[in-house]
Short mmCIF file of C-alpha atoms and ligand atoms in Angstrom, two decimals:
data_model
loop_
_atom_site.label_atom_id
_atom_site.label_comp_id
_atom_site.label_asym_id
_atom_site.label_seq_id
_atom_site.Cartn_x
_atom_site.Cartn_y
_atom_site.Cartn_z
CA UNK A 1 31.87 17.31 2.99
CA UNK A 2 30.75 18.64 -0.32
CA UNK A 3 30.80 22.45 -0.72
CA UNK A 4 27.04 22.98 -0.89
CA UNK A 5 25.78 26.36 -2.05
CA UNK A 6 22.12 26.00 -1.39
CA UNK A 7 20.85 26.97 2.02
CA UNK A 8 17.59 24.86 2.09
CA UNK A 9 16.34 27.07 4.91
CA UNK A 10 16.37 30.01 2.63
CA UNK A 11 13.09 30.42 0.37
CA UNK A 12 14.71 32.62 -2.19
CA UNK A 13 17.85 30.42 -2.52
CA UNK A 14 15.73 27.24 -3.00
CA UNK A 15 13.61 29.12 -5.46
CA UNK A 16 16.67 30.15 -7.56
CA UNK A 17 18.10 26.47 -7.27
CA UNK A 18 14.83 25.19 -8.70
CA UNK A 19 14.78 27.60 -11.59
CA UNK A 20 18.50 26.85 -12.44
CA UNK A 21 17.76 23.19 -11.75
CA UNK A 22 20.80 23.08 -9.52
CA UNK A 23 19.05 21.49 -6.43
CA UNK A 24 20.18 18.06 -5.99
CA UNK A 25 18.05 15.34 -4.60
CA UNK A 26 18.64 12.09 -2.75
CA UNK A 27 15.82 9.72 -2.14
CA UNK A 28 16.45 7.00 0.42
CA UNK A 29 14.41 3.98 0.04
CA UNK A 30 13.61 3.37 -3.61
CA UNK A 31 10.81 0.90 -3.41
CA UNK A 32 7.18 1.00 -4.35
CA UNK A 33 6.78 4.69 -3.44
CA UNK A 34 10.42 5.80 -3.30
CA UNK A 35 11.33 4.97 -6.95
CA UNK A 36 8.36 6.76 -8.57
CA UNK A 37 9.04 9.65 -6.26
CA UNK A 38 12.77 9.73 -7.34
CA UNK A 39 11.81 9.42 -11.05
CA UNK A 40 9.38 12.36 -10.72
CA UNK A 41 11.98 14.66 -9.27
CA UNK A 42 14.51 13.51 -12.03
CA UNK A 43 11.65 14.03 -14.73
CA UNK A 44 11.40 17.60 -13.40
CA UNK A 45 15.11 18.05 -14.38
CA UNK A 46 16.57 17.96 -10.93
CA UNK A 47 19.69 15.66 -10.42
CA UNK A 48 18.42 12.81 -8.42
CA UNK A 49 20.08 9.77 -6.86
CA UNK A 50 18.22 6.99 -5.21
CA UNK A 51 19.82 5.02 -2.25
CA UNK A 52 18.88 1.65 -1.16
CA UNK A 53 20.25 -1.32 0.81
CA UNK A 54 18.85 -3.78 -1.63
CA UNK A 55 21.96 -4.29 -3.87
CA UNK A 56 19.88 -6.36 -6.55
CA UNK A 57 17.53 -3.47 -6.83
CA UNK A 58 20.30 -0.86 -7.31
CA UNK A 59 22.05 -3.19 -9.76
CA UNK A 60 18.73 -3.65 -11.79
CA UNK A 61 18.13 0.07 -11.87
CA UNK A 62 21.61 0.99 -13.06
CA UNK A 63 21.44 -1.78 -15.79
CA UNK A 64 18.22 -0.27 -16.92
CA UNK A 65 15.92 -3.04 -15.76
CA UNK A 66 12.63 -1.21 -14.53
CA UNK A 67 11.55 -3.11 -11.30
CA UNK A 68 7.95 -1.75 -11.21
CA UNK A 69 6.26 -3.32 -14.05
CA UNK A 70 2.85 -2.99 -12.53
CA UNK A 71 3.13 0.88 -12.22
CA UNK A 72 1.81 2.18 -15.50
CA UNK A 73 3.47 5.09 -17.07
CA UNK A 74 6.75 4.94 -15.13
CA UNK A 75 8.85 2.71 -17.38
CA UNK A 76 9.22 5.44 -20.05
CA UNK A 77 10.03 8.01 -17.54
CA UNK A 78 12.59 5.54 -16.02
CA UNK A 79 14.55 4.99 -19.31
CA UNK A 80 14.16 8.76 -20.21
CA UNK A 81 15.86 10.04 -16.98
CA UNK A 82 18.50 7.24 -17.19
CA UNK A 83 19.32 8.20 -20.65
CA UNK A 84 19.58 11.89 -19.66
CA UNK A 85 21.67 10.90 -16.65
CA UNK A 86 19.30 12.64 -14.23
CA UNK A 87 18.88 9.64 -12.19
CA UNK A 88 20.91 6.75 -10.87
CA UNK A 89 20.97 4.44 -7.94
CA UNK A 90 23.47 3.49 -5.25
CA UNK A 91 23.88 1.60 -2.02
CA UNK A 92 26.40 4.20 -0.68
CA UNK A 93 24.36 6.48 1.40
CA UNK A 94 27.19 8.64 2.73
CA UNK A 95 28.30 9.69 -0.84
CA UNK A 96 24.81 10.27 -2.07
CA UNK A 97 23.75 12.47 1.01
CA UNK A 98 27.02 14.27 0.76
CA UNK A 99 26.24 15.24 -2.75
CA UNK A 100 22.74 16.37 -2.24
CA UNK A 101 20.74 19.27 -0.84
CA UNK A 102 17.34 17.68 -0.33
CA UNK A 103 17.02 14.37 1.28
CA UNK A 104 13.69 12.41 0.94
CA UNK A 105 12.98 9.53 3.14
CA UNK A 106 10.77 6.76 1.61
CA UNK A 107 11.70 3.96 4.01
CA UNK A 108 9.38 1.10 5.13
CA UNK A 109 7.34 1.46 8.16
CA UNK A 110 6.02 -2.00 8.77
CA UNK A 111 4.85 -3.73 12.02
CA UNK A 112 6.20 -6.75 13.86
CA UNK A 113 4.48 -10.02 14.54
CA UNK A 114 2.74 -8.37 17.43
CA UNK A 115 1.42 -5.57 15.44
CA UNK A 116 3.85 -3.09 16.86
CA UNK A 117 4.96 -0.34 14.33
CA UNK A 118 8.53 -0.94 13.37
CA UNK A 119 10.36 2.18 12.66
CA UNK A 120 13.71 0.60 12.55
CA UNK A 121 14.68 1.79 8.98
CA UNK A 122 13.93 5.42 9.78
CA UNK A 123 15.93 5.09 13.18
CA UNK A 124 18.95 3.68 11.38
CA UNK A 125 18.87 6.24 8.49
CA UNK A 126 18.29 8.99 11.02
CA UNK A 127 21.36 8.03 13.12
CA UNK A 128 23.43 7.78 9.80
CA UNK A 129 22.18 11.26 8.86
CA UNK A 130 23.37 12.46 12.22
CA UNK A 131 26.89 11.66 10.81
CA UNK A 132 26.68 12.45 7.25
CA UNK A 133 24.14 15.17 6.61
CA UNK A 134 25.53 18.38 5.20
CA UNK A 135 24.63 21.42 7.29
CA UNK A 136 21.72 23.47 5.79
CA UNK A 137 20.06 20.48 4.18
CA UNK A 138 16.47 19.72 4.33
CA UNK A 139 15.12 16.31 5.16
CA UNK A 140 11.59 15.32 4.21
CA UNK A 141 9.97 12.18 5.51
CA UNK A 142 7.38 10.76 3.23
CA UNK A 143 7.07 7.43 5.14
CA UNK A 144 3.92 7.02 7.09
CA UNK A 145 4.64 7.67 10.70
CA UNK A 146 2.75 8.36 13.81
CA UNK A 147 2.00 11.99 14.82
CA UNK A 148 4.80 13.20 16.98
CA UNK A 149 7.52 10.88 15.42
CA UNK A 150 9.34 13.77 13.84
CA UNK A 151 9.13 16.00 16.87
CA UNK A 152 9.75 13.28 19.49
CA UNK A 153 12.28 10.99 17.84
CA UNK A 154 13.62 11.94 14.28
CA UNK A 155 14.88 15.37 15.41
CA UNK A 156 16.97 14.01 18.21
CA UNK A 157 18.24 11.18 16.08
CA UNK A 158 19.63 13.49 13.41
CA UNK A 159 20.97 15.84 16.07
CA UNK A 160 22.56 13.05 18.11
CA UNK A 161 26.20 13.56 16.89
CA UNK A 162 26.06 17.28 17.87
CA UNK A 163 27.03 18.60 14.56
CA UNK A 164 23.51 19.54 13.58
CA UNK A 165 20.84 21.65 15.32
CA UNK A 166 17.30 21.91 14.16
CA UNK A 167 16.30 25.24 12.65
CA UNK A 168 19.87 26.41 13.14
CA UNK A 169 21.63 24.25 10.43
CA UNK A 170 19.29 21.67 9.29
CA UNK A 171 15.48 21.42 8.59
CA UNK A 172 12.89 18.80 8.47
CA UNK A 173 9.33 18.33 7.26
CA UNK A 174 6.89 15.71 6.15
CA UNK A 175 4.94 15.02 2.95
CA UNK A 176 3.07 11.86 3.64
CA UNK A 177 2.47 9.67 0.61
CA UNK A 178 -1.04 8.89 -0.45
CA UNK A 179 -0.57 7.03 -3.55
CA UNK A 180 -2.10 3.72 -4.35
CA UNK A 181 0.09 0.77 -5.63
CA UNK A 182 -0.80 0.29 -9.39
CA UNK A 183 -1.97 4.01 -9.81
CA UNK A 184 1.04 5.88 -8.51
CA UNK A 185 1.51 8.04 -11.65
CA UNK A 186 -2.20 8.96 -11.72
CA UNK A 187 -2.14 9.64 -8.03
CA UNK A 188 1.12 11.65 -8.07
CA UNK A 189 -0.32 13.98 -10.74
CA UNK A 190 -3.84 14.24 -9.32
CA UNK A 191 -4.20 13.72 -5.58
CA UNK A 192 -3.55 16.57 -3.21
CA UNK A 193 -0.64 16.26 -0.88
CA UNK A 194 -0.16 17.23 2.64
CA UNK A 195 2.86 19.24 3.75
CA UNK A 196 4.04 19.95 7.19
CA UNK A 197 7.39 21.63 8.09
CA UNK A 198 9.20 22.16 11.45
CA UNK A 199 8.22 25.79 10.94
CA UNK A 200 6.17 27.88 8.56
CA UNK A 201 9.09 28.85 6.45
CA UNK A 202 10.02 25.28 5.83
CA UNK A 203 6.48 24.42 5.12
CA UNK A 204 6.42 27.08 2.36
CA UNK A 205 9.75 25.76 1.06
CA UNK A 206 8.57 22.18 0.88
CA UNK A 207 5.32 23.33 -0.79
CA UNK A 208 7.36 25.27 -3.32
CA UNK A 209 9.61 22.24 -4.20
CA UNK A 210 6.57 19.77 -4.38
CA UNK A 211 4.62 22.33 -6.59
CA UNK A 212 7.60 22.34 -8.87
CA UNK A 213 7.69 18.56 -9.26
CA UNK A 214 4.16 17.39 -9.01
CA UNK A 215 1.95 20.38 -9.74
CA UNK A 216 -0.96 19.10 -7.58
CA UNK A 217 -2.73 20.84 -4.80
CA UNK A 218 -0.48 21.04 -1.60
CA UNK A 219 -2.32 21.30 1.67
CA UNK A 220 -0.14 23.18 4.19
CA UNK A 221 -0.63 21.97 7.78
CA UNK A 222 0.47 23.79 10.97
CA UNK A 223 3.30 21.21 11.66
CA UNK A 224 4.55 17.68 10.87
CA UNK A 225 2.39 15.95 13.59
CA UNK A 226 -0.74 17.31 12.14
CA UNK A 227 0.04 16.23 8.53
CA UNK A 228 0.83 12.81 9.78
CA UNK A 229 -2.40 12.74 11.80
CA UNK A 230 -4.35 13.56 8.58
CA UNK A 231 -2.69 10.85 6.64
CA UNK A 232 -3.52 8.18 9.28
CA UNK A 233 -6.98 9.48 9.75
CA UNK A 234 -8.01 9.10 6.08
CA UNK A 235 -6.56 5.57 5.86
CA UNK A 236 -8.11 4.47 9.22
CA UNK A 237 -11.35 5.89 8.19
CA UNK A 238 -11.28 3.29 5.44
CA UNK A 239 -10.20 0.40 7.71
CA UNK A 240 -12.93 1.14 10.11
CA UNK A 241 -15.75 1.50 7.35
CA UNK A 242 -14.63 -1.72 5.68
CA UNK A 243 -15.04 -3.37 9.08
CA UNK A 244 -18.44 -1.77 9.54
CA UNK A 245 -19.84 -2.99 6.19
CA UNK A 246 -18.26 -6.40 6.75
CA UNK A 247 -19.89 -6.83 10.04
CA UNK A 248 -23.27 -5.63 8.54
CA UNK A 249 -22.74 -8.16 5.77
CA UNK A 250 -22.40 -11.12 8.33
CA UNK A 251 -25.87 -10.08 9.61
CA UNK A 252 -27.49 -9.43 6.23
CA UNK A 253 -26.34 -12.83 5.11
CA UNK A 254 -28.37 -14.27 7.86
CA UNK A 255 -31.38 -12.23 7.00
CA UNK A 256 -31.24 -12.97 3.25
CA UNK A 257 -30.32 -9.47 2.30
CA UNK A 258 -27.86 -8.77 -0.40
CA UNK A 259 -25.40 -6.38 1.02
CA UNK A 260 -24.18 -5.27 -2.48
CA UNK A 261 -27.80 -4.14 -3.18
CA UNK A 262 -27.98 -2.36 0.05
CA UNK A 263 -24.74 -0.45 -0.61
CA UNK A 264 -25.77 0.32 -4.18
CA UNK A 265 -28.85 2.10 -2.98
CA UNK A 266 -27.14 3.59 0.07
CA UNK A 267 -24.62 5.32 -2.40
CA UNK A 268 -27.59 7.43 -3.65
CA UNK A 269 -27.62 9.23 -0.35
CA UNK A 270 -25.53 12.37 -0.74
CA UNK A 271 -23.47 11.88 2.48
CA UNK A 272 -22.89 8.16 2.28
CA UNK A 273 -19.41 6.90 1.32
CA UNK A 274 -19.37 3.46 0.14
CA UNK A 275 -16.98 0.74 1.21
CA UNK A 276 -17.34 -2.85 0.51
CA UNK A 277 -17.15 -5.98 2.67
CA UNK A 278 -14.72 -8.66 1.90
CA UNK A 279 -12.40 -11.49 2.86
CA UNK A 280 -10.19 -9.11 5.01
CA UNK A 281 -8.06 -6.05 4.73
CA UNK A 282 -4.30 -6.32 3.75
CA UNK A 283 -1.82 -4.13 1.95
CA UNK A 284 1.07 -1.95 3.18
CA UNK A 285 -1.18 0.70 4.58
CA UNK A 286 -4.71 0.24 6.17
CA UNK A 287 -3.83 -2.50 8.86
CA UNK A 288 -0.47 -0.86 9.67
CA UNK A 289 -1.98 2.63 9.84
CA UNK A 290 -4.59 1.34 12.35
CA UNK A 291 -1.97 -0.20 14.54
CA UNK A 292 -0.01 2.92 14.24
CA UNK A 293 -2.79 5.09 15.73
CA UNK A 294 -3.42 2.32 18.39
CA UNK A 295 0.27 2.64 19.25
CA UNK A 296 -0.15 6.39 19.48
CA UNK A 297 -3.04 5.78 21.86
CA UNK A 298 -0.95 3.52 24.03
CA UNK A 299 1.81 6.06 24.22
CA UNK A 300 -0.71 8.83 25.08
CA UNK A 301 -2.74 6.87 27.46
CA UNK A 302 -5.89 7.12 25.27
CA UNK A 303 -8.32 4.37 24.08
CA UNK A 304 -9.27 4.14 20.51
CA UNK A 305 -11.97 1.41 20.84
CA UNK A 306 -13.55 1.80 17.34
CA UNK A 307 -10.23 1.22 15.56
CA UNK A 308 -9.66 -1.84 17.96
CA UNK A 309 -13.04 -3.37 16.95
CA UNK A 310 -12.45 -2.57 13.35
CA UNK A 311 -9.32 -4.36 13.38
CA UNK A 312 -10.78 -7.44 15.20
CA UNK A 313 -13.62 -7.60 12.58
CA UNK A 314 -11.42 -7.23 9.54
CA UNK A 315 -9.00 -9.92 11.05
CA UNK A 316 -11.90 -12.25 11.46
CA UNK A 317 -13.21 -12.17 7.87
CA UNK A 318 -10.88 -14.93 6.65
CA UNK A 319 -12.55 -17.21 9.18
CA UNK A 320 -15.92 -16.28 7.71
CA UNK A 321 -14.60 -17.35 4.19
CA UNK A 322 -13.77 -20.64 5.56
CA UNK A 323 -17.16 -20.95 7.26
CA UNK A 324 -18.92 -20.13 3.93
CA UNK A 325 -16.84 -22.77 2.07
CA UNK A 326 -17.38 -25.39 4.79
CA UNK A 327 -21.25 -24.70 4.61
CA UNK A 328 -21.10 -25.17 0.74
CA UNK A 329 -19.21 -28.43 1.20
CA UNK A 330 -21.76 -29.53 3.78
CA UNK A 331 -24.64 -28.72 1.30
CA UNK A 332 -22.74 -30.82 -1.41
CA UNK A 333 -22.41 -33.64 1.26
CA UNK A 334 -18.66 -33.76 0.58
CA UNK A 335 -15.98 -33.51 3.12
CA UNK A 336 -13.72 -30.51 2.72
CA UNK A 337 -10.78 -32.87 3.77
CA UNK A 338 -8.81 -34.08 0.76
CA UNK A 339 -10.86 -31.73 -1.50
CA UNK A 340 -9.12 -29.56 -4.25
CA UNK A 341 -9.76 -25.87 -3.77
CA UNK A 342 -8.75 -23.20 -6.33
CA UNK A 343 -8.08 -19.78 -4.59
CA UNK A 344 -8.52 -17.23 -7.28
CA UNK A 345 -6.65 -13.96 -6.40
CA UNK A 346 -3.85 -13.61 -3.84
CA UNK A 347 -3.22 -9.81 -4.08
CA UNK A 348 -4.63 -7.94 -1.19
CA UNK A 349 -6.52 -5.78 -3.52
CA UNK A 350 -7.83 -5.91 -7.16
CA UNK A 351 -5.53 -5.34 -10.16
CA UNK A 352 -2.27 -5.01 -8.52
CA UNK A 353 0.71 -7.41 -7.89
CA UNK A 354 1.04 -6.99 -4.22
CA UNK A 355 0.68 -9.66 -1.49
CA UNK A 356 1.64 -7.67 1.51
CA UNK A 357 -0.48 -8.75 4.44
CA UNK A 358 -2.92 -10.22 2.04
CA UNK A 359 -5.92 -12.14 3.74
CA UNK A 360 -5.37 -14.73 0.98
CA UNK A 361 -2.37 -16.31 2.85
CA UNK A 362 -4.38 -16.96 6.01
CA UNK A 363 -7.25 -18.32 3.92
CA UNK A 364 -5.00 -20.75 2.04
CA UNK A 365 -3.31 -21.81 5.36
CA UNK A 366 -6.68 -22.45 6.99
CA UNK A 367 -7.83 -24.57 4.01
CA UNK A 368 -4.63 -26.56 4.14
CA UNK A 369 -5.15 -27.12 8.01
CA UNK A 370 -8.59 -28.45 7.18
CA UNK A 371 -6.68 -31.00 4.88
CA UNK A 372 -7.71 -29.47 1.54
CA UNK A 373 -5.18 -29.37 -1.35
CA UNK A 374 -5.01 -25.71 -2.35
CA UNK A 375 -4.29 -24.49 -5.91
CA UNK A 376 -3.83 -20.73 -6.59
CA UNK A 377 -4.53 -18.63 -9.61
CA UNK A 378 -3.75 -14.95 -10.04
CA UNK A 379 -3.01 -13.39 -13.33
CA UNK A 380 -0.42 -11.09 -11.60
CA UNK A 381 1.67 -13.92 -10.34
CA UNK A 382 1.36 -16.60 -13.07
CA UNK A 383 4.14 -19.31 -13.01
CA UNK A 384 5.68 -18.05 -9.73
CA UNK A 385 5.74 -19.73 -6.48
CA UNK A 386 3.77 -18.00 -3.68
CA UNK A 387 3.06 -19.38 -0.14
CA UNK A 388 4.98 -22.52 -1.20
CA UNK A 389 2.43 -23.16 -4.05
CA UNK A 390 3.02 -22.88 -7.72
CA UNK A 391 0.46 -20.25 -9.16
CA UNK A 392 -1.37 -21.76 -12.07
CA UNK A 393 -0.96 -20.21 -15.52
CA UNK A 394 -4.84 -20.32 -16.15
CA UNK A 395 -7.88 -22.24 -14.94
CA UNK A 396 -7.41 -25.24 -17.34
CA UNK A 397 -7.25 -27.39 -14.06
CA UNK A 398 -10.75 -26.41 -13.28
CA UNK A 399 -12.25 -29.69 -13.93
CA UNK A 400 -10.02 -31.22 -11.24
CA UNK A 401 -11.45 -28.74 -8.69
CA UNK A 402 -14.08 -29.28 -6.02
CA UNK A 403 -14.48 -25.61 -5.23
CA UNK A 404 -13.30 -22.23 -6.48
CA UNK A 405 -12.96 -19.36 -3.89
CA UNK A 406 -12.62 -15.82 -5.29
CA UNK A 407 -10.55 -13.97 -2.76
CA UNK A 408 -9.47 -10.89 -4.86
CA UNK A 409 -11.87 -8.96 -7.14
CA UNK A 410 -9.48 -8.68 -9.95
CA UNK A 411 -11.21 -7.30 -13.17
CA UNK A 412 -10.21 -10.47 -15.06
CA UNK A 413 -12.30 -12.48 -12.75
CA UNK A 414 -15.42 -10.26 -13.48
CA UNK A 415 -15.10 -11.20 -17.32
CA UNK A 416 -15.24 -14.96 -16.57
CA UNK A 417 -18.37 -16.59 -18.01
CA UNK A 418 -20.34 -18.33 -15.26
CA UNK A 419 -20.44 -21.44 -17.32
CA UNK A 420 -16.65 -21.85 -16.97
CA UNK A 421 -17.28 -22.58 -13.26
CA UNK A 422 -19.57 -25.43 -14.16
CA UNK A 423 -16.58 -27.31 -15.54
CA UNK A 424 -15.59 -27.86 -11.87
CA UNK A 425 -15.93 -31.39 -10.43
CA UNK A 426 -17.95 -30.54 -7.32
CA UNK A 427 -19.31 -27.22 -8.56
CA UNK A 428 -18.83 -25.05 -5.38
CA UNK A 429 -18.25 -21.42 -5.97
CA UNK A 430 -17.52 -18.97 -3.26
CA UNK A 431 -17.27 -15.15 -3.92
CA UNK A 432 -15.94 -13.01 -1.23
CA UNK A 433 -15.81 -9.83 -3.10
CA UNK A 434 -19.25 -9.39 -4.49
CA UNK A 435 -18.22 -9.81 -8.21
CA UNK A 436 -20.50 -12.60 -9.12
CA UNK A 437 -24.17 -11.48 -9.60
CA UNK A 438 -26.16 -14.15 -7.80
CA UNK A 439 -28.90 -13.69 -10.52
CA UNK A 440 -26.35 -15.05 -13.04
CA UNK A 441 -26.03 -18.36 -11.08
CA UNK A 442 -29.73 -18.94 -10.64
CA UNK A 443 -30.84 -22.36 -12.31
CA UNK A 444 -27.13 -23.09 -12.75
CA UNK A 445 -26.04 -26.32 -11.30
CA UNK A 446 -23.61 -24.50 -8.66
CA UNK A 447 -23.47 -24.40 -5.06
CA UNK A 448 -22.90 -20.69 -4.38
CA UNK A 449 -21.96 -18.69 -1.39
CA UNK A 450 -21.52 -14.98 -1.74
CA UNK A 451 -19.95 -13.09 1.30
CA UNK A 452 -22.87 -10.80 2.50
CA UNK A 453 -25.15 -11.93 -0.15
CA UNK A 454 -27.76 -14.02 1.82
CA UNK A 455 -29.18 -17.32 0.54
CA UNK A 456 -29.58 -18.02 -3.04
N1 LIG B 501 3.19 1.01 -0.93
C1 LIG B 501 2.14 1.86 -0.74
O1 LIG B 501 1.00 1.61 -1.19
C2 LIG B 501 2.20 3.08 0.23
C3 LIG B 501 1.39 4.13 -0.01
C4 LIG B 501 1.42 5.18 0.73
C5 LIG B 501 2.51 5.29 1.63
N2 LIG B 501 3.38 4.37 1.80
C6 LIG B 501 4.35 4.45 2.84
O2 LIG B 501 5.67 4.75 2.04
C7 LIG B 501 6.73 4.14 2.84
C8 LIG B 501 7.50 3.33 1.90
O3 LIG B 501 6.64 2.25 1.48
P1 LIG B 501 6.96 1.33 0.27
O4 LIG B 501 5.74 0.70 -0.06
O5 LIG B 501 7.63 2.18 -0.76
O6 LIG B 501 8.08 0.29 0.75
P2 LIG B 501 9.05 -0.64 0.07
O7 LIG B 501 9.28 -1.75 0.98
O8 LIG B 501 8.50 -0.90 -1.30
O9 LIG B 501 10.39 0.20 -0.20
C9 LIG B 501 11.17 0.65 0.85
C10 LIG B 501 12.54 0.43 0.35
O10 LIG B 501 13.43 0.94 1.32
C11 LIG B 501 14.53 0.18 1.35
N3 LIG B 501 15.29 0.27 2.68
C12 LIG B 501 15.02 -0.32 3.83
N4 LIG B 501 15.79 -0.10 4.81
C13 LIG B 501 16.75 0.88 4.20
C14 LIG B 501 17.89 1.52 4.78
N5 LIG B 501 18.21 1.28 5.97
N6 LIG B 501 18.54 2.41 3.86
C15 LIG B 501 18.07 2.45 2.59
N7 LIG B 501 17.12 1.82 2.03
C16 LIG B 501 16.38 0.93 2.82
C17 LIG B 501 14.14 -1.27 1.02
O11 LIG B 501 15.19 -2.09 0.53
C18 LIG B 501 13.10 -0.81 0.01
O12 LIG B 501 13.56 -0.97 -1.29
C19 LIG B 501 6.12 3.43 3.98
O13 LIG B 501 6.16 4.30 5.17
C20 LIG B 501 4.67 3.17 3.58
O14 LIG B 501 3.88 3.07 4.72
C21 LIG B 501 3.29 3.18 1.00
#
């Protein structure tokens, strides 16, 4: 065990170690969030090591290949800290932890096929820490976890071997991550962060460390579970509100009301927070965070019926996309079977290269089940193969297509001239993200369906 000099439980010692840049940091899990986190710590001058079980990722990093090309601003930082030898990566967790004072966990917290949260990565690493963590270290969990996970599970996992006792010779806290993929540098340098420690002293120490690295507002919470509750509350708020406007959009469509116009005007009211309807809600956060709170409700014998309904609505939106498309084919008097459909956008949200839990997958499968031949175009995935389909390089194949279905509102799609869609064989255009102004297709020879846009 390395001869650590810093007692991470001691405010003054940690302060000194920051000033002298002698505090050593280990980030376990260097994916979408963990790598930018590790780079931020290294950029502040602290010796940082990233640990990951993904050997290719570790190898790429150590051979100076930046893996997060769609995260603006980090590539230069990456090369700079590698050059200065402030950052490296490894698969050897024991060595890395042994040579560190501060351990950050940025491990995945996905869910299984039954929508049950899967904390296995944290459980595995928690058990490993029980054997390898140096006394007087500080562990900070950045992963999104349910309120109570630290208090009820993580502490006993780390204490399992009997070497370590919480508040006696190790400490723990949370700093749940709020950043958006594609905007992480912006978010890390602008968004306030939540901090919760196992006691007030640890909360203060974590705040001091994060202030040193990120210089953003730090919001100190009473404890870990309250900080995690805030993180989930903010994301689930979005999931529910998207469900709310999506359900309204289904009704407004029938009434011939343009939901986008409704929302535009509603925004003018001081206490209205706008959310937009769409083809479904994906990504690594919102759906999972709702199921995390539903799991907490199950554990505590509570019912969270609004979240349950919100999930049901958001998960039904791909079916509505299929319905809109089938309606349009009916109007054109052409069977959808054997038709060629171009799905535009497969990312779960605009302007990022990320297909985690994307509704596009379900939409594509449903079209295929109806016998359509699906093509996909997404500027973030050009020339790769996704969902068993080659992603088109451009829309040169448009004349071959019977229908175009816009599933993701990438900025690039907003710039497409409406007349480009007229090149299509059957001229059916479905917009699930409110990016085509219905006025612009008036008097054009297009059969148009806009999700939540009424009849045009
Ligand atoms: N991606 C986001 O937009 C986002 C935003 C806010 C919060 N979060 C939360 O941050 C956490 C991390 O998410 P992410 O998107 O960075 O995930 P990710 O999958 O991109 O990265 C996780 C990394 O952990 C590694 N890993 C898995 N098991 C490991 C183990 N046992 N030991 C070492 N490494 C291991 C994986 O190989 C991967 O590189 C999650 O809890 C997520 O909910 C994510």
